[in-house]
Amino acid sequence: MNARAPYQREIMDAISNPFTERVVMMTASQIGKTELLLNVIGYHVDQEPAPILKLDPTLELGEAFSKDRLAPMIRDTPALQGKIKDPRSRDSGNTLLHKTFPGGHITIAGSNSPASLASRPIRVLICDEVDRYPQSAGTEGDPVSLAIQRTSNFWNRRIVLVSTPTVMGISRIEKAYIVN
Ligand SMILES: Nc1ncnc2c1ncn2[C@@H]1O[C@H](COP(=O)(O)OP(=O)(O)O)[C@@H](O)[C@H]1O
Ligand SMILES: [Mg+2]
């Protein structure tokens, strides 16, 4: 549905550009940031399989994203339906927070949960609403840095940081946007 929001196209093109490692998106709310991230996930499931981490401010928000947005996209998109099994089917091996597909997986994590950030290597890292992340994931340090560490073995990694900005001067997304 690019016609409704043509500005989303350039951002999605930047994220799928093989020469781009990092994309920072700082915008108002309700302009389709999360929607566009869903497209990025769908693209990778169907066209360029990779291990993906979608990081949300909390595990609860991650679960809501999985149920309310990711699951309907998979259900309603023929190209994705056959690739990600419904978690309700017994042999799917899929859960709300971890879904496999041929060549990759999507893991959904909460920035407040260091355990959910650790473990797997990740090539495509998608951090949504980073201004709502805590300074530290438990006692383990900056959640965005912890997540970026997961990508360090991939020459073709993708790091996408997205947020509505909060307070000028201390905003995570503002800092990332200016450095970029
Ligand atoms: N290209 C689009 N076509 C149709 N609806 C869209 C499009 N982009 C976003 N929307 C809808 O607009 C609303 C806000 O989008 P969302 O991705 O949640 O915004 P944000 O993450 O920027 O706050 C959602 O209901 C979403 O489905
Ligand atoms: Mg959003």
CSV table of C-alpha atoms in Angstrom, one decimal, residues 11-158:
chain,number,residue,atom,x,y,z
A,11,ILE,CA,13.0,4.2,3.8
A,12,MET,CA,12.3,0.6,2.8
A,13,ASP,CA,14.6,0.9,-0.2
A,14,ALA,CA,17.4,2.2,2.1
A,15,ILE,CA,16.9,-0.8,4.5
A,16,SER,CA,17.1,-3.3,1.7
A,17,ASN,CA,20.0,-1.6,-0.1
A,18,PRO,CA,22.9,-4.1,0.2
A,19,PHE,CA,25.4,-1.2,0.7
A,20,THR,CA,23.6,0.2,3.7
A,21,GLU,CA,24.4,-1.1,7.1
A,22,ARG,CA,22.5,1.2,9.3
A,23,VAL,CA,19.2,3.1,8.9
A,24,VAL,CA,17.9,5.5,11.6
A,25,MET,CA,14.3,6.7,11.4
A,26,MET,CA,13.2,9.5,13.7
A,27,THR,CA,9.7,10.6,13.0
A,28,ALA,CA,6.3,11.4,14.5
A,29,SER,CA,4.1,8.6,15.7
A,30,GLN,CA,1.4,6.9,13.6
A,31,ILE,CA,3.2,7.5,10.3
A,32,GLY,CA,3.7,3.8,9.7
A,33,LYS,CA,7.1,3.0,11.2
A,34,THR,CA,6.1,-0.3,12.6
A,35,GLU,CA,4.1,-1.1,9.5
A,36,LEU,CA,7.2,-0.6,7.4
A,37,LEU,CA,9.2,-2.8,9.7
A,38,LEU,CA,6.7,-5.5,9.1
A,39,ASN,CA,7.4,-5.2,5.4
A,40,VAL,CA,11.1,-5.5,6.1
A,41,ILE,CA,10.5,-8.7,8.1
A,42,GLY,CA,8.2,-10.1,5.3
A,43,TYR,CA,10.8,-9.3,2.7
A,44,HIS,CA,13.5,-11.2,4.6
A,45,VAL,CA,11.3,-14.2,5.2
A,46,ASP,CA,10.4,-14.5,1.6
A,47,GLN,CA,13.4,-13.1,-0.4
A,48,GLU,CA,16.5,-12.9,1.7
A,49,PRO,CA,16.3,-15.3,4.6
A,50,ALA,CA,18.3,-14.3,7.7
A,51,PRO,CA,18.2,-14.5,11.4
A,52,ILE,CA,16.2,-11.5,12.5
A,53,LEU,CA,15.8,-9.8,15.9
A,54,LYS,CA,12.9,-7.4,16.5
A,55,LEU,CA,13.5,-5.5,19.7
A,56,ASP,CA,10.7,-3.8,21.5
A,57,PRO,CA,10.8,-1.7,24.7
A,58,THR,CA,9.4,-4.6,26.8
A,59,LEU,CA,8.6,-8.3,26.3
A,60,GLU,CA,4.9,-7.5,26.7
A,61,LEU,CA,5.0,-5.0,23.8
A,62,GLY,CA,6.9,-7.6,21.9
A,63,GLU,CA,4.2,-10.2,22.5
A,64,ALA,CA,1.5,-7.7,21.5
A,65,PHE,CA,3.5,-6.9,18.3
A,66,SER,CA,3.7,-10.6,17.6
A,67,LYS,CA,0.0,-11.3,18.2
A,68,ASP,CA,-1.6,-8.1,16.8
A,69,ARG,CA,0.6,-7.3,13.9
A,70,LEU,CA,3.1,-10.0,12.9
A,71,ALA,CA,0.6,-13.0,13.0
A,72,PRO,CA,-2.1,-11.2,10.9
A,73,MET,CA,0.6,-10.3,8.3
A,74,ILE,CA,1.7,-13.9,8.0
A,75,ARG,CA,-1.9,-15.2,7.9
A,76,ASP,CA,-2.9,-12.8,5.2
A,77,THR,CA,0.2,-12.9,3.0
A,78,PRO,CA,0.3,-16.0,0.7
A,79,ALA,CA,4.1,-15.7,0.2
A,80,LEU,CA,4.6,-16.0,4.0
A,81,GLN,CA,1.9,-18.5,4.9
A,82,GLY,CA,3.7,-21.6,3.9
A,83,LYS,CA,7.0,-20.5,5.3
A,84,ILE,CA,6.1,-19.7,8.9
A,85,LYS,CA,3.9,-22.3,10.6
A,86,ASP,CA,1.1,-21.3,12.9
A,87,PRO,CA,2.3,-21.6,16.5
A,88,ARG,CA,-0.9,-23.4,17.3
A,89,SER,CA,0.0,-26.3,15.0
A,90,ARG,CA,1.7,-28.9,17.1
A,91,ASP,CA,4.8,-29.5,15.1
A,92,SER,CA,5.5,-25.9,14.3
A,93,GLY,CA,8.3,-25.4,16.8
A,94,ASN,CA,7.1,-21.8,16.8
A,95,THR,CA,6.1,-19.6,19.7
A,96,LEU,CA,5.0,-16.0,20.1
A,97,LEU,CA,8.6,-14.8,20.5
A,98,HIS,CA,10.4,-17.1,18.1
A,99,LYS,CA,9.4,-18.2,14.7
A,100,THR,CA,11.5,-20.2,12.2
A,101,PHE,CA,11.3,-20.2,8.4
A,102,PRO,CA,13.5,-21.8,5.8
A,103,GLY,CA,16.9,-20.1,6.1
A,104,GLY,CA,16.2,-18.0,9.2
A,105,HIS,CA,14.1,-17.1,12.1
A,106,ILE,CA,12.5,-14.1,13.7
A,107,THR,CA,13.1,-13.6,17.4
A,108,ILE,CA,11.2,-10.9,19.3
A,109,ALA,CA,12.9,-9.5,22.4
A,110,GLY,CA,12.3,-6.9,25.1
A,111,SER,CA,14.9,-4.3,25.8
A,112,ASN,CA,14.2,-4.7,29.5
A,113,SER,CA,15.1,-8.4,29.4
A,114,PRO,CA,18.8,-9.1,29.1
A,115,ALA,CA,18.1,-12.9,28.7
A,116,SER,CA,16.0,-12.3,25.6
A,117,LEU,CA,18.8,-10.2,24.1
A,118,ALA,CA,21.5,-12.7,24.5
A,119,SER,CA,22.1,-16.0,22.8
A,120,ARG,CA,21.5,-16.1,19.0
A,121,PRO,CA,23.6,-14.5,16.2
A,122,ILE,CA,21.6,-12.0,14.3
A,123,ARG,CA,22.0,-10.5,10.8
A,124,VAL,CA,19.0,-8.2,10.7
A,125,LEU,CA,18.4,-6.2,13.8
A,126,ILE,CA,15.3,-4.1,14.1
A,127,CYS,CA,14.9,-1.9,17.1
A,128,ASP,CA,11.5,-0.2,17.4
A,129,GLU,CA,10.7,2.8,19.7
A,130,VAL,CA,14.3,2.9,21.1
A,131,ASP,CA,13.5,6.1,23.1
A,132,ARG,CA,11.4,3.9,25.4
A,133,TYR,CA,14.2,1.5,26.2
A,134,PRO,CA,15.8,1.6,29.6
A,135,GLN,CA,19.4,2.9,30.0
A,136,SER,CA,20.4,-0.7,30.9
A,137,ALA,CA,18.9,-4.1,30.3
A,138,GLY,CA,19.0,-5.4,33.9
A,139,THR,CA,22.6,-4.9,34.9
A,140,GLU,CA,24.0,-5.8,31.5
A,141,GLY,CA,24.2,-2.4,29.9
A,142,ASP,CA,22.7,-0.5,27.0
A,143,PRO,CA,20.2,-2.8,25.3
A,144,VAL,CA,20.9,-1.4,21.8
A,145,SER,CA,24.6,-2.1,22.2
A,146,LEU,CA,23.9,-5.6,23.5
A,147,ALA,CA,21.7,-6.3,20.5
A,148,ILE,CA,24.2,-4.9,18.1
A,149,GLN,CA,26.9,-7.2,19.5
A,150,ARG,CA,24.7,-10.1,18.2
A,151,THR,CA,25.3,-8.9,14.6
A,152,SER,CA,29.0,-8.5,14.8
A,153,ASN,CA,29.9,-11.7,12.9
A,154,PHE,CA,27.9,-10.7,9.8
A,155,TRP,CA,29.6,-8.7,7.1
A,156,ASN,CA,26.2,-8.0,5.6
A,157,ARG,CA,24.4,-7.1,8.8
A,158,ARG,CA,21.5,-4.6,8.9
